[in-house]
Coordinates of C-alpha atoms in Angstrom, one line a residue:
Chain A
M1 CA -22.4 -29.9 24.2
N2 CA -24.8 -27.0 25.4
R3 CA -25.5 -25.2 22.2
R4 CA -26.0 -21.8 23.8
L5 CA -22.5 -22.1 25.4
L6 CA -21.1 -23.2 22.0
R7 CA -22.7 -20.1 20.6
Q8 CA -21.1 -17.9 23.1
A9 CA -17.7 -19.7 22.8
L10 CA -17.6 -19.5 18.9
P11 CA -16.1 -16.0 18.8
F12 CA -13.4 -17.2 21.1
I13 CA -12.8 -20.4 19.0
S14 CA -12.5 -18.4 15.9
L15 CA -10.0 -16.2 17.4
A16 CA -7.9 -19.1 18.7
V17 CA -8.0 -20.7 15.3
V18 CA -6.8 -17.6 13.6
L19 CA -4.1 -17.0 16.1
I20 CA -2.8 -20.6 16.0
A21 CA -2.8 -20.4 12.1
T22 CA -0.8 -17.1 12.2
F23 CA 1.8 -18.6 14.7
I24 CA 2.3 -21.6 12.3
V25 CA 2.7 -19.4 9.3
Q26 CA 5.1 -16.8 10.9
P27 CA 6.7 -18.3 14.2
R28 CA 8.3 -14.9 14.8
T29 CA 4.7 -13.5 16.0
M30 CA 4.7 -15.8 18.9
S31 CA 6.7 -13.5 21.1
Y32 CA 6.1 -10.3 23.2
F33 CA 7.4 -8.1 20.6
G34 CA 5.5 -9.8 17.8
L35 CA 2.1 -9.9 19.6
N36 CA 2.6 -6.4 20.5
L37 CA 3.2 -5.3 17.1
M38 CA 0.6 -7.3 15.5
L39 CA -2.3 -6.4 17.8
Q40 CA -1.5 -2.6 18.3
Y41 CA -3.9 -1.6 15.7
A42 CA -6.6 -3.8 17.1
V43 CA -7.1 -1.5 20.2
P44 CA -8.6 1.2 18.2
I45 CA -10.7 -1.1 16.1
A46 CA -12.0 -2.7 19.4
L47 CA -13.0 0.6 20.7
A48 CA -14.7 1.6 17.5
T49 CA -16.5 -1.9 17.5
I50 CA -17.8 -1.1 21.1
A51 CA -19.1 2.2 19.9
Q52 CA -20.9 0.4 17.0
M53 CA -22.3 -2.2 19.5
F54 CA -24.0 0.5 21.6
I55 CA -25.9 1.6 18.4
I56 CA -26.7 -1.9 17.4
T57 CA -28.0 -2.6 20.9
V58 CA -30.9 -0.2 20.3
N59 CA -31.5 -1.7 16.8
D60 CA -29.7 1.1 14.8
L61 CA -26.7 1.0 12.6
D62 CA -23.9 3.7 12.6
L63 CA -22.3 4.2 9.1
S64 CA -20.5 7.2 10.2
I65 CA -18.1 5.7 12.9
G66 CA -15.1 5.5 10.5
P67 CA -15.0 9.2 9.4
F68 CA -15.9 10.1 13.0
V69 CA -12.8 8.4 14.2
G70 CA -10.8 10.2 11.6
L71 CA -12.3 13.5 12.8
V72 CA -11.3 12.8 16.3
S73 CA -7.8 12.0 15.2
C74 CA -7.6 15.4 13.4
I75 CA -8.9 17.2 16.4
G76 CA -6.4 15.4 18.6
A77 CA -3.6 16.3 16.5
T78 CA -4.4 20.0 16.2
L79 CA -6.8 21.5 18.8
L80 CA -6.0 19.1 21.6
L81 CA -2.3 19.6 21.1
D82 CA -2.3 23.4 20.8
N83 CA -5.0 24.3 23.2
P84 CA -6.1 21.1 25.5
A85 CA -9.2 22.9 27.0
L86 CA -10.4 23.7 23.6
G87 CA -9.7 20.3 22.3
I88 CA -11.5 18.5 25.1
G89 CA -14.4 21.0 24.6
A90 CA -14.6 20.0 21.0
L91 CA -14.5 16.4 21.7
A92 CA -17.3 16.9 24.3
V93 CA -19.3 18.7 21.6
L94 CA -18.9 15.7 19.3
I95 CA -20.2 13.3 22.0
A96 CA -23.2 15.7 22.6
A97 CA -23.7 15.7 18.8
Y98 CA -24.0 12.0 18.8
G99 CA -26.7 12.2 21.5
A100 CA -28.5 14.7 19.4
V101 CA -28.4 12.3 16.4
G102 CA -29.8 9.7 18.7
A103 CA -32.6 12.0 19.6
L104 CA -33.3 13.0 16.0
V105 CA -33.4 9.3 14.8
H106 CA -36.0 8.5 17.6
L107 CA -38.0 11.6 17.4
R108 CA -38.5 11.8 13.8
N109 CA -38.5 8.0 13.4
L110 CA -35.7 8.3 10.9
P111 CA -33.8 5.2 9.5
S112 CA -30.4 5.5 11.3
I113 CA -28.6 4.1 8.3
V114 CA -29.7 7.2 6.2
V115 CA -28.9 9.8 9.0
T116 CA -25.5 8.3 9.8
L117 CA -24.5 7.9 6.2
G118 CA -25.3 11.7 5.6
L119 CA -23.3 12.3 8.7
S120 CA -20.2 10.5 7.6
F121 CA -19.8 13.1 5.0
V122 CA -20.3 16.0 7.5
W123 CA -17.6 14.4 9.8
L124 CA -15.2 14.1 6.8
G125 CA -15.8 17.6 5.7
I126 CA -15.1 19.0 9.1
A127 CA -12.1 16.9 9.4
V128 CA -10.8 18.1 6.2
L129 CA -11.5 21.7 7.2
I130 CA -9.6 21.2 10.4
L131 CA -6.7 19.4 8.7
P132 CA -6.7 19.9 4.9
S133 CA -3.7 17.5 4.4
P134 CA -2.6 14.9 6.8
G135 CA -0.3 16.3 9.5
G136 CA -0.4 17.7 13.0
K137 CA 1.1 15.9 16.0
A138 CA -0.1 13.5 18.6
P139 CA 0.1 14.9 22.2
V140 CA 2.9 13.4 23.9
W141 CA 0.9 11.8 26.7
L142 CA -1.2 10.0 24.0
K143 CA 1.9 8.5 22.3
A144 CA 3.2 7.5 25.7
I145 CA 0.0 5.5 26.7
M146 CA -0.2 3.8 23.4
S147 CA 3.5 2.7 23.5
V148 CA 3.6 1.7 27.2
Q149 CA 5.5 -1.5 27.8
I150 CA 3.9 -3.8 30.3
P151 CA 5.9 -6.8 31.7
V152 CA 5.0 -10.3 30.4
V153 CA 1.7 -9.6 28.7
P154 CA 1.7 -7.2 25.8
F155 CA -0.3 -3.9 26.2
P156 CA -2.9 -4.4 23.5
I157 CA -3.9 -7.8 25.0
V158 CA -4.3 -6.0 28.4
A159 CA -6.2 -3.1 26.9
A160 CA -8.6 -5.5 25.0
V161 CA -9.3 -7.5 28.1
V162 CA -10.1 -4.1 30.1
I163 CA -12.2 -2.8 27.5
G164 CA -14.2 -6.0 27.3
V165 CA -14.6 -6.5 31.0
V166 CA -15.5 -3.0 31.7
V167 CA -18.3 -2.8 29.1
H168 CA -19.5 -6.2 29.9
L169 CA -20.0 -5.2 33.5
A170 CA -21.7 -2.0 32.6
L171 CA -24.0 -3.5 29.9
M172 CA -24.6 -7.1 30.8
M173 CA -24.4 -6.9 34.6
S174 CA -26.0 -3.6 35.6
S175 CA -29.6 -2.9 35.9
Y176 CA -29.5 0.0 33.5
G177 CA -27.8 -2.3 31.0
V178 CA -30.9 -4.6 31.1
I179 CA -33.1 -1.6 30.2
A180 CA -30.8 -0.4 27.3
R181 CA -30.9 -4.0 25.8
G182 CA -34.5 -4.1 26.4
A183 CA -34.8 -1.0 24.3
G184 CA -33.6 -3.1 21.4
G185 CA -35.4 -6.2 22.4
N186 CA -38.9 -4.9 23.0
P187 CA -39.2 -1.1 22.9
K188 CA -43.0 -1.2 23.3
A189 CA -42.7 -3.0 26.6
L190 CA -40.1 -0.8 27.8
T191 CA -42.2 2.5 27.1
R192 CA -45.2 0.8 28.8
A193 CA -43.2 0.1 31.8
G194 CA -42.6 3.8 32.0
W195 CA -39.0 4.0 30.7
S196 CA -38.1 6.9 28.4
M197 CA -37.0 5.4 25.0
L198 CA -35.7 8.8 24.0
R199 CA -33.5 9.0 27.1
T200 CA -32.2 5.4 26.4
K201 CA -31.4 6.2 22.8
I202 CA -29.6 9.5 23.7
I203 CA -27.5 7.7 26.3
M204 CA -26.6 4.8 24.0
Y205 CA -25.6 7.2 21.1
M206 CA -23.6 9.3 23.6
L207 CA -21.8 6.1 24.7
A208 CA -21.0 5.3 21.1
G209 CA -19.6 8.9 20.6
F210 CA -17.7 8.4 23.8
F211 CA -16.0 5.3 22.6
G212 CA -15.6 6.8 19.1
V213 CA -13.6 9.6 20.7
L214 CA -11.4 6.9 22.5
S215 CA -10.9 5.0 19.3
G216 CA -9.8 8.1 17.5
L217 CA -7.5 9.2 20.3
S218 CA -5.9 5.7 20.6
L219 CA -5.4 5.6 16.9
L220 CA -3.7 9.0 17.0
G221 CA -1.3 7.8 19.7
L222 CA -0.2 4.9 17.4
T223 CA -0.1 6.9 14.1
T224 CA 1.4 9.9 15.7
A225 CA -0.2 12.3 13.3
G226 CA -3.7 13.1 12.2
D227 CA -5.4 12.1 8.8
A228 CA -9.1 12.8 7.9
H229 CA -9.1 9.4 5.9
V230 CA -7.3 7.4 8.5
A231 CA -10.2 5.2 9.7
D232 CA -12.5 5.1 6.6
R233 CA -12.4 1.3 6.8
Y234 CA -13.6 1.2 10.5
T235 CA -17.2 1.5 9.6
L236 CA -17.2 -1.9 8.1
Y237 CA -14.7 -3.3 10.6
S238 CA -17.0 -2.3 13.4
I239 CA -20.0 -3.8 12.2
A240 CA -18.3 -6.9 11.1
G241 CA -16.7 -7.2 14.6
V242 CA -20.0 -6.9 16.4
I243 CA -21.6 -9.5 14.3
L244 CA -18.4 -11.8 14.4
G245 CA -18.5 -11.4 18.2
G246 CA -22.0 -13.0 18.4
G247 CA -24.1 -9.9 18.1
E248 CA -27.4 -9.5 16.2
F249 CA -28.6 -6.5 14.2
I250 CA -31.9 -6.6 16.0
G251 CA -33.2 -7.6 19.3
G252 CA -30.6 -6.0 21.5
R253 CA -28.6 -9.2 21.5
V254 CA -25.0 -8.2 21.8
S255 CA -21.9 -9.2 23.6
P256 CA -19.3 -6.8 24.6
M257 CA -16.6 -9.4 25.2
G258 CA -17.5 -11.1 21.8
A259 CA -17.3 -7.7 20.1
V260 CA -13.8 -7.0 21.2
V261 CA -12.7 -10.7 20.3
G262 CA -14.4 -10.0 17.0
A263 CA -12.3 -6.8 16.4
L264 CA -9.1 -8.9 17.3
T265 CA -10.1 -11.7 15.0
L266 CA -10.5 -9.3 12.1
A267 CA -7.4 -7.5 12.7
L268 CA -5.4 -10.8 13.1
A269 CA -7.1 -12.3 9.8
G270 CA -5.6 -9.3 8.0
S271 CA -2.1 -10.0 9.3
F272 CA -2.6 -13.8 8.6
L273 CA -3.5 -13.0 4.9
I274 CA -0.5 -10.8 4.6
F275 CA 1.8 -13.5 6.0
L276 CA 0.3 -16.0 3.4
K277 CA 1.4 -13.6 0.7
I278 CA -2.1 -13.7 -0.9
S279 CA -2.5 -11.2 -3.6
P280 CA -4.3 -8.0 -2.6
D281 CA -7.0 -8.5 -5.1
W282 CA -7.9 -11.7 -3.1
Q283 CA -7.4 -10.2 0.4
I284 CA -10.7 -8.5 0.7
G285 CA -12.4 -11.6 -0.7
A286 CA -10.5 -13.8 1.7
Q287 CA -11.4 -11.5 4.7
G288 CA -15.0 -11.9 3.6
A289 CA -14.7 -15.6 3.4
I290 CA -13.4 -15.8 7.0
L291 CA -16.5 -13.6 8.1
I292 CA -18.9 -16.0 6.1
I293 CA -17.5 -19.1 7.5
V294 CA -17.9 -18.0 11.1
L295 CA -21.4 -16.6 10.3
A296 CA -22.3 -20.0 8.7
L297 CA -21.1 -21.8 11.7
R298 CA -23.2 -19.6 14.0
A299 CA -26.3 -20.2 11.9
L300 CA -25.6 -23.9 12.2
V301 CA -25.5 -23.7 16.0
T302 CA -28.5 -21.5 16.2
Y303 CA -30.4 -23.7 14.0
G304 CA -29.9 -26.6 16.3
E305 CA -30.8 -24.4 19.2
Q306 CA -34.1 -23.7 17.8
K307 CA -34.9 -27.2 16.7
R308 CA -34.6 -28.5 20.3
Chain B
M1 CA 29.4 -28.6 -6.8
F2 CA 29.0 -27.8 -10.4
K3 CA 25.7 -26.1 -9.7
K4 CA 27.3 -24.1 -7.0
T5 CA 30.1 -22.9 -9.2
L6 CA 27.6 -22.0 -11.9
A7 CA 25.6 -20.0 -9.4
C8 CA 28.8 -18.2 -8.2
T9 CA 29.6 -17.4 -11.7
I10 CA 26.2 -16.0 -12.5
A11 CA 26.3 -13.9 -9.3
L12 CA 29.7 -12.8 -10.3
A13 CA 28.6 -11.8 -13.7
A14 CA 25.6 -10.0 -12.4
M15 CA 27.9 -8.2 -9.8
L16 CA 30.2 -7.0 -12.7
A17 CA 27.1 -6.0 -14.7
A18 CA 25.5 -4.2 -11.8
G19 CA 28.7 -2.2 -11.4
S20 CA 28.6 -0.7 -8.0
A21 CA 26.1 -3.2 -6.5
M22 CA 28.3 -5.3 -4.3
A23 CA 27.4 -8.9 -3.3
D24 CA 27.4 -7.9 0.4
T25 CA 23.6 -7.5 0.1
K26 CA 23.0 -11.0 -1.2
D27 CA 21.3 -12.4 1.8
K28 CA 19.3 -9.2 2.4
K29 CA 15.6 -9.1 2.0
I30 CA 13.8 -6.1 0.6
A31 CA 10.0 -5.6 0.7
L32 CA 7.9 -2.9 -1.1
S33 CA 4.9 -1.8 0.9
N34 CA 2.5 -0.1 -1.6
N35 CA -0.8 1.5 -0.5
Y36 CA -2.8 1.4 -3.8
A37 CA -2.8 -0.3 -7.1
G38 CA -6.1 1.0 -8.5
N39 CA -4.9 3.2 -11.5
S40 CA -2.6 2.9 -14.5
W41 CA 0.3 4.7 -12.8
R42 CA 0.4 2.3 -9.9
Q43 CA 0.0 -0.7 -12.1
A44 CA 3.0 0.5 -14.2
M45 CA 4.9 1.0 -11.0
L46 CA 4.3 -2.5 -9.8
K47 CA 5.4 -3.8 -13.3
S48 CA 8.5 -2.0 -13.3
W49 CA 9.4 -3.2 -9.8
D50 CA 9.0 -6.8 -11.1
K51 CA 10.8 -6.1 -14.3
V52 CA 14.0 -4.8 -12.3
T53 CA 13.9 -6.7 -9.1
K54 CA 13.3 -10.0 -10.4
P55 CA 16.6 -10.3 -12.3
A56 CA 18.3 -8.7 -9.3
V57 CA 17.1 -11.5 -7.1
E58 CA 18.1 -14.2 -9.7
A59 CA 21.5 -12.6 -10.0
G60 CA 21.9 -12.9 -6.2
I61 CA 22.2 -9.1 -5.8
V62 CA 19.5 -9.4 -2.9
A63 CA 17.8 -12.5 -1.5
A64 CA 14.2 -11.2 -2.1
A65 CA 12.3 -8.2 -3.3
D66 CA 8.7 -8.9 -2.5
P67 CA 5.9 -6.4 -3.4
F68 CA 3.0 -6.1 -1.1
T69 CA 0.0 -4.0 -1.8
T70 CA -2.9 -3.1 0.6
S71 CA -6.3 -3.9 -0.7
E72 CA -7.6 -0.5 -0.1
N73 CA -5.8 2.9 0.1
Q74 CA -6.0 2.9 4.1
V75 CA -3.4 4.2 6.5
T76 CA -4.4 1.8 9.1
E77 CA -4.1 -1.3 6.7
Q78 CA -0.7 -0.2 5.6
A79 CA 0.5 0.4 9.2
A80 CA -0.6 -3.2 9.9
Q81 CA 1.1 -4.4 6.7
I82 CA 4.4 -2.8 7.6
Q83 CA 4.3 -4.2 11.2
N84 CA 3.8 -7.6 9.7
L85 CA 6.8 -6.9 7.3
I86 CA 9.0 -6.1 10.3
L87 CA 8.0 -9.4 11.8
Q88 CA 8.8 -11.4 8.7
G89 CA 12.5 -10.1 9.0
Y90 CA 13.0 -8.0 6.0
N91 CA 16.2 -5.9 6.2
A92 CA 14.7 -3.0 4.2
I93 CA 11.3 -1.8 3.4
V94 CA 10.5 0.4 0.4
I95 CA 7.4 2.4 1.1
N96 CA 4.8 4.2 -1.1
A97 CA 2.9 5.8 1.8
A98 CA -0.8 6.3 2.1
S99 CA -0.1 9.4 4.3
P100 CA 3.0 11.3 5.0
D101 CA 2.7 11.7 8.6
A102 CA 0.2 9.0 9.8
L103 CA 2.6 6.1 9.3
N104 CA 5.4 7.8 11.3
G105 CA 4.6 5.7 14.3
V106 CA 5.2 2.3 12.5
V107 CA 8.1 3.6 10.5
K108 CA 9.9 4.4 13.7
Q109 CA 9.2 1.0 15.0
A110 CA 10.8 -0.5 11.8
C111 CA 13.9 1.8 12.2
D112 CA 14.1 0.7 15.8
A113 CA 14.2 -2.9 14.6
G114 CA 17.1 -2.1 12.5
I115 CA 15.3 -2.0 9.3
V116 CA 16.2 0.5 6.5
V117 CA 13.0 2.4 5.4
V118 CA 13.1 4.1 2.1
S119 CA 9.9 6.2 1.0
F120 CA 9.2 7.4 -2.4
D121 CA 6.4 9.2 -4.3
G122 CA 4.1 9.1 -1.3
I123 CA 6.9 9.9 1.3
V124 CA 7.0 9.7 5.2
T125 CA 8.2 12.6 7.4
E126 CA 9.7 10.4 10.0
P127 CA 13.4 11.5 10.2
C128 CA 14.8 8.0 10.3
A129 CA 13.5 7.1 7.0
W130 CA 14.9 8.0 3.5
R131 CA 12.8 10.1 1.2
I132 CA 12.9 10.0 -2.7
A133 CA 10.6 13.0 -3.0
V134 CA 9.0 14.3 -6.2
D135 CA 8.8 18.2 -6.1
F136 CA 5.2 18.3 -7.0
K137 CA 5.1 21.9 -6.4
A138 CA 7.8 22.6 -8.9
M139 CA 5.8 20.3 -11.3
G140 CA 2.7 22.4 -10.9
A141 CA 4.7 25.6 -11.4
S142 CA 6.4 24.2 -14.6
E143 CA 2.8 23.9 -16.1
V144 CA 2.1 27.6 -15.6
E145 CA 5.8 28.6 -16.8
Y146 CA 5.2 26.8 -19.9
L147 CA 2.0 28.6 -20.5
A148 CA 3.5 32.0 -19.8
K149 CA 6.0 31.3 -22.6
K150 CA 3.4 29.8 -24.9
M151 CA 0.7 32.4 -24.5
P152 CA 2.3 35.7 -23.2
E153 CA -1.1 37.4 -23.8
G154 CA -2.5 35.2 -21.0
G155 CA -6.1 34.2 -20.5
N156 CA -8.6 32.3 -18.3
L157 CA -7.5 28.9 -16.8
L158 CA -9.5 26.0 -15.5
E159 CA -7.7 24.0 -13.0
I160 CA -8.3 20.3 -12.5
R161 CA -7.2 19.0 -9.1
G162 CA -6.6 15.5 -7.8
L163 CA -8.1 13.7 -4.8
A164 CA -9.1 16.1 -2.0
G165 CA -7.3 15.8 1.3
V166 CA -4.3 14.1 -0.3
F167 CA -0.8 15.7 0.1
V168 CA 0.1 15.4 -3.7
D169 CA -3.0 17.2 -4.7
D170 CA -2.3 20.1 -2.3
E171 CA 1.3 20.4 -3.5
I172 CA 0.6 20.6 -7.2
S173 CA -2.2 22.9 -6.7
K174 CA -0.1 25.2 -4.6
G175 CA 2.7 25.3 -7.1
I176 CA 0.2 26.3 -10.0
N177 CA -1.5 28.9 -7.9
E178 CA 1.6 30.4 -6.7
T179 CA 3.0 30.6 -10.1
V180 CA -0.3 32.0 -11.6
A181 CA 0.1 34.8 -8.9
K182 CA 3.4 35.8 -10.6
Y183 CA 1.7 36.2 -14.1
P184 CA -1.2 38.4 -13.6
Q185 CA -2.3 37.9 -17.2
F186 CA -3.5 34.4 -16.2
K187 CA -6.6 34.0 -14.1
I188 CA -8.0 30.7 -12.7
V189 CA -11.7 30.9 -13.4
G190 CA -12.7 27.6 -12.1
S191 CA -11.3 24.5 -10.1
V192 CA -12.6 20.9 -10.0
H193 CA -11.5 17.8 -8.5
G194 CA -10.9 15.1 -11.1
D195 CA -9.4 12.6 -8.7
W196 CA -6.7 11.7 -11.3
A197 CA -9.3 9.6 -13.2
Q198 CA -10.4 10.4 -16.7
E199 CA -14.1 9.7 -16.1
V200 CA -14.3 11.7 -12.9
A201 CA -12.4 14.5 -14.6
Q202 CA -14.8 14.6 -17.6
K203 CA -17.9 14.5 -15.3
A204 CA -16.4 17.4 -13.2
V205 CA -15.4 19.6 -16.2
A206 CA -18.8 19.0 -17.9
G207 CA -20.4 20.2 -14.6
I208 CA -18.5 23.4 -14.3
L209 CA -18.2 24.3 -18.0
P210 CA -21.5 26.1 -18.6
S211 CA -20.7 28.5 -15.8
L212 CA -17.4 29.4 -17.3
P213 CA -16.2 32.3 -19.7
E214 CA -13.9 31.2 -22.5
V215 CA -11.1 28.9 -21.2
K216 CA -7.7 29.3 -22.8
A217 CA -5.9 26.6 -21.2
V218 CA -6.4 23.7 -18.6
V219 CA -3.7 23.0 -16.0
T220 CA -4.1 19.4 -14.7
Q221 CA -2.5 16.8 -12.4
G222 CA -2.3 13.8 -14.7
G223 CA -4.7 11.2 -15.4
D224 CA -7.4 13.9 -16.2
G225 CA -6.4 15.6 -19.5
Y226 CA -8.2 13.3 -21.6
G227 CA -11.4 13.4 -19.8
A228 CA -11.3 17.3 -19.9
A229 CA -10.9 17.2 -23.6
Q230 CA -13.8 15.0 -24.0
A231 CA -15.9 17.3 -21.7
F232 CA -14.9 20.3 -24.0
A233 CA -15.9 18.4 -27.2
A234 CA -19.2 17.2 -25.7
A235 CA -20.0 20.8 -24.7
G236 CA -19.3 22.0 -28.3
R237 CA -16.7 24.6 -27.0
P238 CA -13.4 25.1 -28.6
T239 CA -10.5 22.9 -27.3
P240 CA -8.3 24.9 -25.0
L241 CA -4.6 24.1 -24.4
I242 CA -4.9 21.2 -22.0
I243 CA -1.6 20.1 -20.3
M244 CA -1.4 16.3 -20.2
G245 CA 0.0 13.8 -17.7
N246 CA 1.8 11.2 -19.6
R247 CA -1.0 8.7 -19.7
Q248 CA -1.3 6.7 -23.0
D249 CA -4.8 7.9 -23.7
E250 CA -3.9 11.4 -23.2
L251 CA -0.7 11.1 -25.4
Q252 CA -2.7 9.2 -28.1
W253 CA -5.5 12.0 -28.1
W254 CA -2.6 14.6 -28.3
K255 CA -1.0 12.8 -31.2
E256 CA -4.3 12.7 -33.1
Q257 CA -4.9 16.4 -32.6
K258 CA -1.4 17.2 -33.6
D259 CA -1.8 15.4 -36.8
A260 CA -5.2 16.9 -37.5
N261 CA -4.7 20.5 -36.6
K262 CA -1.0 21.1 -35.2
Y263 CA -2.3 21.0 -31.6
E264 CA 0.4 21.9 -29.2
T265 CA 0.8 21.3 -25.6
M266 CA 3.2 19.6 -23.2
S267 CA 2.9 16.6 -20.7
V268 CA 4.5 16.1 -17.4
S269 CA 4.4 13.5 -14.7
I270 CA 6.5 11.2 -12.6
A271 CA 7.8 8.0 -14.1
P272 CA 6.2 5.0 -12.2
G273 CA 9.7 3.3 -12.6
V274 CA 10.7 5.5 -9.6
S275 CA 9.8 2.4 -7.6
T276 CA 13.1 0.9 -9.1
L277 CA 15.0 3.8 -8.0
A278 CA 13.9 3.3 -4.5
F279 CA 14.9 -0.3 -4.7
W280 CA 18.4 0.6 -5.9
V281 CA 18.7 3.3 -3.1
A282 CA 17.6 0.6 -0.4
Q283 CA 20.1 -1.9 -1.9
M284 CA 23.0 0.8 -1.7
I285 CA 22.0 1.7 1.9
L286 CA 22.1 -2.1 2.8
D287 CA 25.5 -2.2 1.2
G288 CA 26.7 0.4 3.6
K289 CA 27.0 3.3 1.2
E290 CA 26.5 6.8 2.4
V291 CA 23.2 8.0 0.9
P292 CA 21.7 11.4 2.0
K293 CA 18.3 11.2 3.6
D294 CA 16.5 13.4 1.1
L295 CA 16.7 12.7 -2.7
T296 CA 14.7 14.2 -5.4
V297 CA 13.4 12.5 -8.6
P298 CA 13.4 14.4 -11.9
F299 CA 10.1 14.5 -13.7
L300 CA 9.4 13.0 -17.0
R301 CA 8.4 15.6 -19.5
I302 CA 7.2 15.1 -23.1
D303 CA 7.2 17.9 -25.5
Q304 CA 6.0 18.4 -29.0
D305 CA 8.9 16.9 -30.7
N306 CA 9.4 13.7 -28.6
L307 CA 5.7 12.9 -28.4
E308 CA 5.8 10.0 -30.9
A309 CA 8.9 8.5 -29.5
S310 CA 7.2 8.4 -26.1
L311 CA 3.9 7.2 -27.3
A312 CA 5.6 4.3 -29.2
T313 CA 7.0 2.9 -25.9
T314 CA 3.9 3.4 -23.8
E315 CA 1.5 0.4 -23.3
K316 CA -2.1 1.0 -24.2
G317 CA -3.8 1.9 -21.0
G318 CA -0.5 2.7 -19.4
V319 CA 1.7 5.5 -18.6
A320 CA 5.0 6.8 -20.0
N321 CA 7.8 5.3 -18.0
V322 CA 11.4 4.8 -17.4
E323 CA 13.1 2.3 -15.4
Y324 CA 16.3 2.9 -13.3
T325 CA 19.4 0.9 -13.2
A326 CA 21.9 0.6 -10.3
E327 CA 24.1 3.3 -12.1
D328 CA 21.1 5.5 -12.6
A329 CA 20.5 5.4 -8.9
A330 CA 24.1 6.1 -8.1
K331 CA 23.8 9.2 -10.1
V332 CA 20.7 10.5 -8.5
V333 CA 22.3 9.7 -5.0
A334 CA 25.5 11.7 -6.0
G335 CA 23.1 14.6 -7.1
K336 CA 24.1 14.6 -10.8

């Protein structure tokens, strides 16, 4: 079998395996209601994973996406509800701030890990200032969007497909997408060809901010109330999702469809382990084991690819 | 046949023993959704759950009472866990929630699926759920009331808070500060976050101590009193009156001080066995009993004279505890 194809198919195969295993352990999940319930929380994770993917495309890493999503949920549950114009303004400022971070990282040649790790505390701090203890209320329209019932196919699946396809078209098919990925692949060549690295980084960081905002709002629509700590785990989820979906940390090698599938796999793996009644002490370990198995399989495929 | 008769006899005996608990719930399944297990209080809570629910399941009062804990204290993880419990067909879900509001979406889904949701300790605000709440504000207030009686001349207080951004921390602190405002002879000269953990509290107190004038008393949230005492000792400052939070190491230290120099204080917290109260309440609701949506748990207070008795029954590394029986639960429901 074509190894390149196999490599691209691996995320989808992993998802299918986890899905089938879940169906066997808990047949009740094999229904419209079951899938809807089980995959709902995968939608914000998928959006956060896409945000992380934009950053990874330009060889950086965002360790602040989790607290950022939490901050968005707090703004959504307070400012956006009481004063929509101010709320939208605040979210726009956040996206601009992401762009500024991209510029800072590029201009001062700082390691993105350090900058975003620091920022994660800034986002959390602002979130706690806005909403000192969990509360607030999700705007009605947000709740309505997230609880929409589509006939036949559950909403989370439709949402995942739409997110994957839209980003795929934009990043993998468009000409600007090639430049963006080139910024990760060979920044020097890109600069010599007359493209601005600064501009590319700012745009990619702002896209990450934009998807982070979408993630926070969709999460708020599900939880119906804000909480600064609501998405602390998303940082790791999003990185794992990108890698699980066939992305690489360097070289601009990413796959939007894969990232969405990776996020779904992670969310499902969590449910699967709960259905198996594995003790919580082992759950994180088991989730890590799933990650390692998939990555080991990929390494095996890539190894064969290089040998040829 | 014989086996069946035997099982029936045991079930019957259990019914009689359990008093009000009817066998109507014998094929109902109850799940515990717990958000955190990383401290002594939560460990004791899970132990109590096992201790009370296992015999109840064996006796056939309910079909299952399975505990589930999320590996990290995360709202999203607990929401996913509750969704999975809905899918697994539990009839009731008892929740210690990671957030009072952010789980409302999934709690509503559970209610809509016909599931009884009982929250306790970390309660949820969704109206369709039952709440077994702790009046944390009153708990904070009771500390200051005790001090007002104990030292009418007043003095400087140091406040040790819990985990920032958590509802419980906010409530206890509010109770403390509002009551301090009533007694102008007291003044809070410093406030640190001890995260309900002795080591964190010790570090935090050690950090703020050099900048403080003489401290007469320390108001706490539990799990931080021993650490505070260590910090004062290490700094070579006189030990103030430290309110304790029912942890074994705190009670042990208090006992040593009491024997050595007649040290006096009090200790207050919530018994982790409140999980078993929630279990019985869920069982009563499944049984068709009328239960008000909002219940309050009494706190467990230890004073100078019952210190030894409480310490003797508290496991090393644990926290003072009481478990509830079906009768106790019925009493709480009746508001007695």
